[in-house]
C-alpha positions as a printed Julia matrix, in Angstrom:
373×3 Matrix{Float64}:
 -35.84  15.75  -199.58
 -32.83  17.36  -201.26
 -29.96  18.06  -198.88
 -27.16  20.56  -199.46
 -24.44  19.16  -197.21
 -21.7   21.6   -196.2
 -18.77  19.7   -194.69
 -19.36  16.36  -196.37
 -16.01  14.75  -195.55
 -15.94  15.37  -191.8
 -17.27  13.14  -189.03
 -20.82  14.54  -189.18
 -20.8   14.63  -192.97
 -19.91  10.96  -193.19
 -22.77  10.08  -190.83
 -25.2   12.19  -192.87
 -24.19  10.04  -195.86
 -25.02   6.93  -193.8
 -28.5    8.29  -193.08
 -29.09   8.98  -196.78
 -27.9    5.48  -197.7
 -30.34   3.94  -195.25
 -33.32   5.99  -196.48
 -32.83   6.57  -200.22
 -36.57   6.99  -200.75
 -36.59   9.96  -198.38
 -33.28  11.73  -198.96
 -30.82  12.67  -201.68
 -28.07  15.27  -202.05
 -28.44  18.39  -204.15
 -24.92  19.53  -203.25
 -21.86  18.12  -201.52
 -19.32  20.68  -200.32
 -16.04  19.59  -198.72
 -12.98  21.29  -197.33
  -9.78  19.92  -198.81
 -10.3   16.14  -199.07
 -10.55  15.6   -202.81
 -10.72  11.8   -202.62
 -13.6   11.83  -200.14
 -15.58  14.36  -202.16
 -15.02  12.44  -205.38
 -16.14   9.16  -203.81
 -19.3   10.71  -202.36
 -20.18  12.45  -205.62
 -19.72   9.3   -207.65
 -22.01   7.47  -205.21
 -24.76  10.09  -204.79
 -24.43  12.18  -207.99
 -25.48  15.59  -206.67
 -26.15  18.52  -208.99
 -23.32  20.52  -207.37
 -20.01  19.82  -205.65
 -17.25  22.01  -204.33
 -14.04  22.16  -202.33
 -13.82  25.21  -200.07
 -10.03  25.16  -200.32
 -10.0   24.73  -204.09
  -8.66  22.09  -206.43
  -9.84  19.8   -209.19
 -11.97  16.76  -208.4
 -13.02  13.74  -210.44
 -16.8   14.07  -210.71
 -19.52  12.08  -212.48
 -21.34  13.44  -215.49
 -24.08  15.82  -214.43
 -22.32  17.13  -211.31
 -21.1   20.71  -211.63
 -17.93  21.68  -209.8
 -18.32  25.0   -208.01
 -15.21  27.12  -207.5
 -14.39  30.03  -205.23
 -17.3   32.39  -204.67
 -19.54  30.12  -206.77
 -19.7   27.7   -203.84
 -21.48  30.08  -201.5
 -23.58  31.47  -204.34
 -24.89  28.17  -205.72
 -24.42  25.5   -203.02
 -28.07  25.79  -201.97
 -29.64  25.89  -205.44
 -32.5   23.41  -205.56
 -32.07  22.34  -201.93
 -34.87  21.68  -199.46
 -32.57  21.77  -196.44
 -29.08  23.07  -195.7
 -27.15  20.78  -193.38
 -24.23  22.81  -192.06
 -21.54  20.43  -190.81
 -18.43  22.42  -191.74
 -16.1   22.87  -188.79
 -15.16  26.15  -187.14
 -15.79  29.76  -188.07
 -15.85  28.73  -191.76
 -19.37  27.38  -191.3
 -20.88  30.75  -190.39
 -20.97  32.17  -193.92
 -22.94  29.14  -195.14
 -25.4   29.33  -192.26
 -26.03  33.01  -192.95
 -26.5   32.36  -196.67
 -29.0   29.56  -196.03
 -30.87  31.67  -193.47
 -31.14  34.62  -195.85
 -32.52  32.29  -198.52
 -35.2   31.11  -196.09
 -34.07  27.47  -196.21
 -34.59  24.99  -193.45
 -31.24  24.72  -191.66
 -30.05  21.59  -189.87
 -27.23  23.09  -187.85
 -24.27  21.0   -186.75
 -21.79  23.9   -186.76
 -21.57  25.29  -183.22
 -19.54  28.3   -184.24
 -22.4   29.71  -186.32
 -24.27  30.58  -183.13
 -21.25  30.99  -180.85
 -19.69  33.64  -183.11
 -22.62  34.9   -185.16
 -25.71  34.12  -183.12
 -27.13  37.62  -183.43
 -26.59  37.74  -187.2
 -27.99  34.24  -187.72
 -31.11  34.75  -185.6
 -31.82  38.1   -187.26
 -31.59  36.45  -190.69
 -33.72  33.48  -189.59
 -36.43  35.72  -188.15
 -36.45  37.95  -191.22
 -36.69  35.14  -193.78
 -38.8   32.67  -191.81
 -36.12  30.0   -192.05
 -36.51  26.95  -189.8
 -33.39  26.49  -187.64
 -33.08  22.96  -186.24
 -30.18  21.83  -184.0
 -28.17  18.73  -184.85
 -25.93  18.67  -181.75
 -27.0   15.71  -179.63
 -27.5   17.94  -176.57
 -29.55  20.54  -178.39
 -31.5   17.9   -180.26
 -32.37  16.46  -176.85
 -33.57  19.86  -175.62
 -35.53  20.38  -178.84
 -37.28  17.05  -178.34
 -37.98  17.73  -174.65
 -39.48  21.08  -175.66
 -41.86  19.34  -178.1
 -39.92  20.51  -181.18
 -40.51  24.16  -180.33
 -37.94  26.78  -179.49
 -40.53  28.96  -177.74
 -41.83  26.42  -175.19
 -41.72  27.89  -171.64
 -39.2   26.26  -169.28
 -37.48  26.9   -165.96
 -34.02  25.59  -166.75
 -32.07  23.91  -169.55
 -29.64  21.27  -168.33
 -26.89  20.19  -170.72
 -25.0   16.99  -170.02
 -21.27  16.57  -170.57
 -19.42  13.27  -170.7
 -16.51  14.89  -168.88
 -14.18  13.73  -171.63
 -11.13  11.52  -171.07
  -9.65  13.68  -168.3
 -12.56  14.15  -165.92
 -10.93  12.12  -163.13
  -7.43  13.58  -163.53
  -5.97  16.15  -161.15
  -4.66  19.56  -162.21
  -1.03  18.4   -162.04
  -1.79  15.36  -164.19
  -3.46  17.58  -166.81
  -0.16  19.36  -167.38
   1.39  16.25  -168.9
  -1.4   14.83  -171.09
  -0.82  14.65  -174.84
  -3.07  14.96  -177.86
  -3.13  11.2   -178.33
  -4.59  10.91  -174.81
  -7.18  13.64  -175.41
  -8.37  11.97  -178.61
  -9.42   8.83  -176.7
 -12.94  10.0   -175.92
 -14.7    7.53  -173.61
 -18.14   7.54  -175.25
 -18.26   9.47  -178.56
 -16.46   9.1   -181.89
 -15.93  12.61  -183.26
 -13.5   14.7   -185.29
 -10.21  15.77  -183.66
 -11.13  19.43  -182.99
 -14.41  18.73  -181.21
 -12.81  15.82  -179.34
 -10.18  18.15  -177.89
 -12.89  20.71  -177.13
 -14.7   17.97  -175.22
 -11.53  17.2   -173.26
 -11.15  20.88  -172.24
 -14.95  21.28  -171.74
 -14.79  24.28  -174.09
 -17.36  22.41  -176.15
 -19.83  22.53  -173.28
 -19.28  26.27  -172.94
 -20.07  26.61  -176.64
 -23.3   24.67  -176.12
 -24.36  27.01  -173.32
 -23.89  29.94  -175.71
 -25.85  28.06  -178.38
 -28.68  27.47  -175.91
 -28.84  31.18  -175.2
 -29.46  31.91  -178.88
 -31.63  28.91  -179.72
 -34.03  29.26  -176.82
 -33.7   32.88  -175.76
 -32.47  31.69  -172.37
 -30.55  33.88  -169.93
 -27.31  32.26  -168.81
 -28.55  31.8   -165.25
 -31.22  29.43  -166.59
 -28.72  27.19  -168.4
 -26.75  24.58  -166.47
 -24.2   21.92  -167.37
 -23.57  18.71  -165.45
 -21.2   15.81  -166.04
 -22.86  12.53  -167.04
 -20.08  10.04  -167.88
 -22.34   7.4   -169.48
 -23.58   9.81  -172.21
 -27.03   8.21  -172.17
 -29.08  11.22  -171.02
 -28.32  13.78  -173.71
 -29.91  16.77  -171.96
 -32.87  17.71  -169.78
 -35.44  20.46  -169.44
 -36.8   21.52  -166.06
 -40.28  23.04  -165.91
 -42.0   25.33  -163.45
 -43.99  22.55  -161.79
 -40.83  20.61  -160.95
 -41.11  18.09  -163.76
 -38.09  17.26  -165.9
 -38.08  15.93  -169.45
 -35.01  14.13  -170.76
 -34.02  12.41  -173.99
 -32.08   9.17  -173.65
 -30.21   7.07  -176.18
 -26.91   5.41  -176.91
 -24.25   7.89  -178.07
 -24.84   7.95  -181.83
 -25.04  11.12  -183.93
 -27.15   9.48  -186.61
 -30.3    9.96  -184.53
 -30.06  13.77  -184.11
 -28.93  14.11  -187.74
 -31.89  12.14  -189.06
 -34.4   13.73  -186.69
 -33.33  17.23  -187.74
 -34.3   16.25  -191.28
 -37.57  14.44  -190.55
 -39.16  15.9   -187.41
 -41.9   15.59  -186.3
 -41.85  12.28  -188.18
 -39.5    9.62  -186.85
 -37.93   6.96  -189.08
 -36.04   3.82  -188.0
 -32.5    4.83  -187.1
 -30.52   3.44  -184.16
 -30.94   0.55  -181.74
 -33.25   0.98  -178.79
 -31.87   1.35  -175.29
 -31.77  -1.8   -173.21
 -32.76  -0.19  -169.92
 -32.13  -3.29  -167.82
 -28.54  -3.62  -168.99
 -27.68   0.05  -168.49
 -27.06  -0.14  -164.78
 -26.69   3.08  -162.8
 -26.54   6.51  -164.45
 -24.42   9.13  -162.71
 -24.38  12.92  -162.61
 -21.66  15.16  -161.17
 -21.0   18.85  -160.8
 -18.89  20.24  -163.61
 -15.35  20.91  -162.23
 -14.9   24.45  -163.54
 -11.68  25.1   -161.63
  -9.96  22.18  -163.35
 -11.23  23.02  -166.85
 -10.98  26.83  -167.25
 -11.99  26.79  -170.92
 -15.59  26.29  -169.83
 -15.58  29.42  -167.68
 -13.78  31.41  -170.38
 -16.49  30.45  -172.85
 -19.23  31.52  -170.46
 -17.47  34.82  -169.79
 -17.21  35.49  -173.53
 -20.83  34.49  -174.04
 -22.01  36.83  -171.31
 -19.88  39.66  -172.67
 -21.46  39.06  -176.07
 -20.68  41.1   -179.14
 -17.4   40.1   -180.74
 -15.96  38.39  -177.63
 -17.13  34.87  -178.63
 -15.47  35.29  -182.04
 -12.17  36.07  -180.31
 -12.73  33.09  -178.02
 -13.29  30.72  -180.93
 -10.44  32.03  -183.09
  -7.91  31.65  -180.28
  -9.31  28.21  -179.44
  -9.01  26.95  -183.02
  -5.37  28.02  -183.18
  -4.54  26.64  -179.73
  -6.22  23.29  -180.36
  -4.37  22.92  -183.66
  -1.09  23.59  -181.83
  -1.97  21.04  -179.13
  -2.82  18.44  -181.78
   0.67  19.02  -183.18
   2.17  18.59  -179.68
   3.42  22.18  -179.9
   1.87  23.24  -176.58
   0.83  21.63  -173.31
  -2.85  21.04  -172.52
  -3.23  23.95  -170.03
  -1.89  26.4   -172.61
  -5.08  26.06  -174.63
  -6.88  27.96  -171.89
  -3.95  30.35  -171.42
  -4.03  31.27  -175.11
  -7.77  31.89  -175.08
  -7.54  34.01  -171.95
  -4.74  36.11  -173.43
  -6.75  36.76  -176.6
  -9.9   37.71  -174.69
  -7.87  40.17  -172.63
  -6.22  41.69  -175.69
  -9.33  42.45  -177.75
 -11.92  45.01  -176.71
 -15.52  43.91  -177.07
 -17.43  45.45  -179.98
 -21.08  45.29  -180.94
 -21.66  42.96  -183.9
 -22.47  44.82  -187.1
 -21.72  42.4   -189.97
 -20.17  39.12  -191.03
 -17.27  41.07  -192.53
 -16.53  42.61  -189.13
 -16.51  39.16  -187.5
 -14.28  37.75  -190.25
 -11.77  40.56  -189.68
 -11.74  40.01  -185.93
 -11.44  36.25  -186.43
  -8.34  36.77  -188.6
  -6.73  39.21  -186.15
  -7.45  37.01  -183.14
  -5.92  34.01  -184.92
  -2.79  36.0   -185.67
  -2.59  37.12  -182.05
  -2.98  33.54  -180.78
  -0.23  32.29  -183.09
   2.08  34.98  -181.74
   1.25  33.95  -178.18
   2.04  30.32  -178.94
   5.01  30.51  -181.27
   6.84  33.78  -180.44
């Protein structure tokens, strides 16, 4: 299977490379596309020797003979040439253009970029349905739902239940949250992830994104999607059925399993260590404290509003999280910035990627003004 990996130098991209190393008879790379990390891209290309490579932010890279460096618009045009599957692991709004391109080409898509569905769910699903592309989730929570639904996105269900670790601040009070720093937020208790998604986990914005994703992936109304806190991160999500039964997927927190399964389902290959049920001890579930983590409710409000609102949400969030990572703002101001942006931009129906890109740019500019002016 030839994989076009978009976002090869990030946390997910590095774990995709681990999967390919472990199963060289099953997988190889047709293309490796990075962001700005030239050294990482060069190292991966010299190891895996794909037909194509590219840096989204430009620059020259040392590549082996036989690997063509794509530049500028060539990246989107040729990144999927010869690929069997597009694995979209680029972070943020930047991943949407690649997801749309792969969907329009009718490729199987292993989707690890939340923003593709959060911002462009309508565009992506229209393209998928038109081309017959196979859209498979890579997020651990949505992989769990996909497995519980027997690898079908049209299986009837009563409720989808997403689990959240609660992040590093679940037990803190509202006053304590005012003084936390980025270094504290990056100490996730159960997962090892990139900085942006780790902060989104600390604010629970990430869980709001996953609710929006579930709406698009499974055609679920928001009232049939629930999120609960599960600090152990062993139960990755559950599906409730009409007869009262629940199906859950359990495993140690390790992204290699959902990455590999997205590529191989319904076949399963050796991947991660089995759970030792006896040593687990008790598993706990708690109500999600919405009042303490307003980013979750803001995400749901934007998702329910639909149209361009989730794009405004995400743009403001990306700017605010970057500022928090630089210690430029306090933790609660992430939510304040998002709320200000959502109030400032009128909702529009989605018409095109170009429209969303324009709104994304304007919302980012607005958020920077809120933070730095």
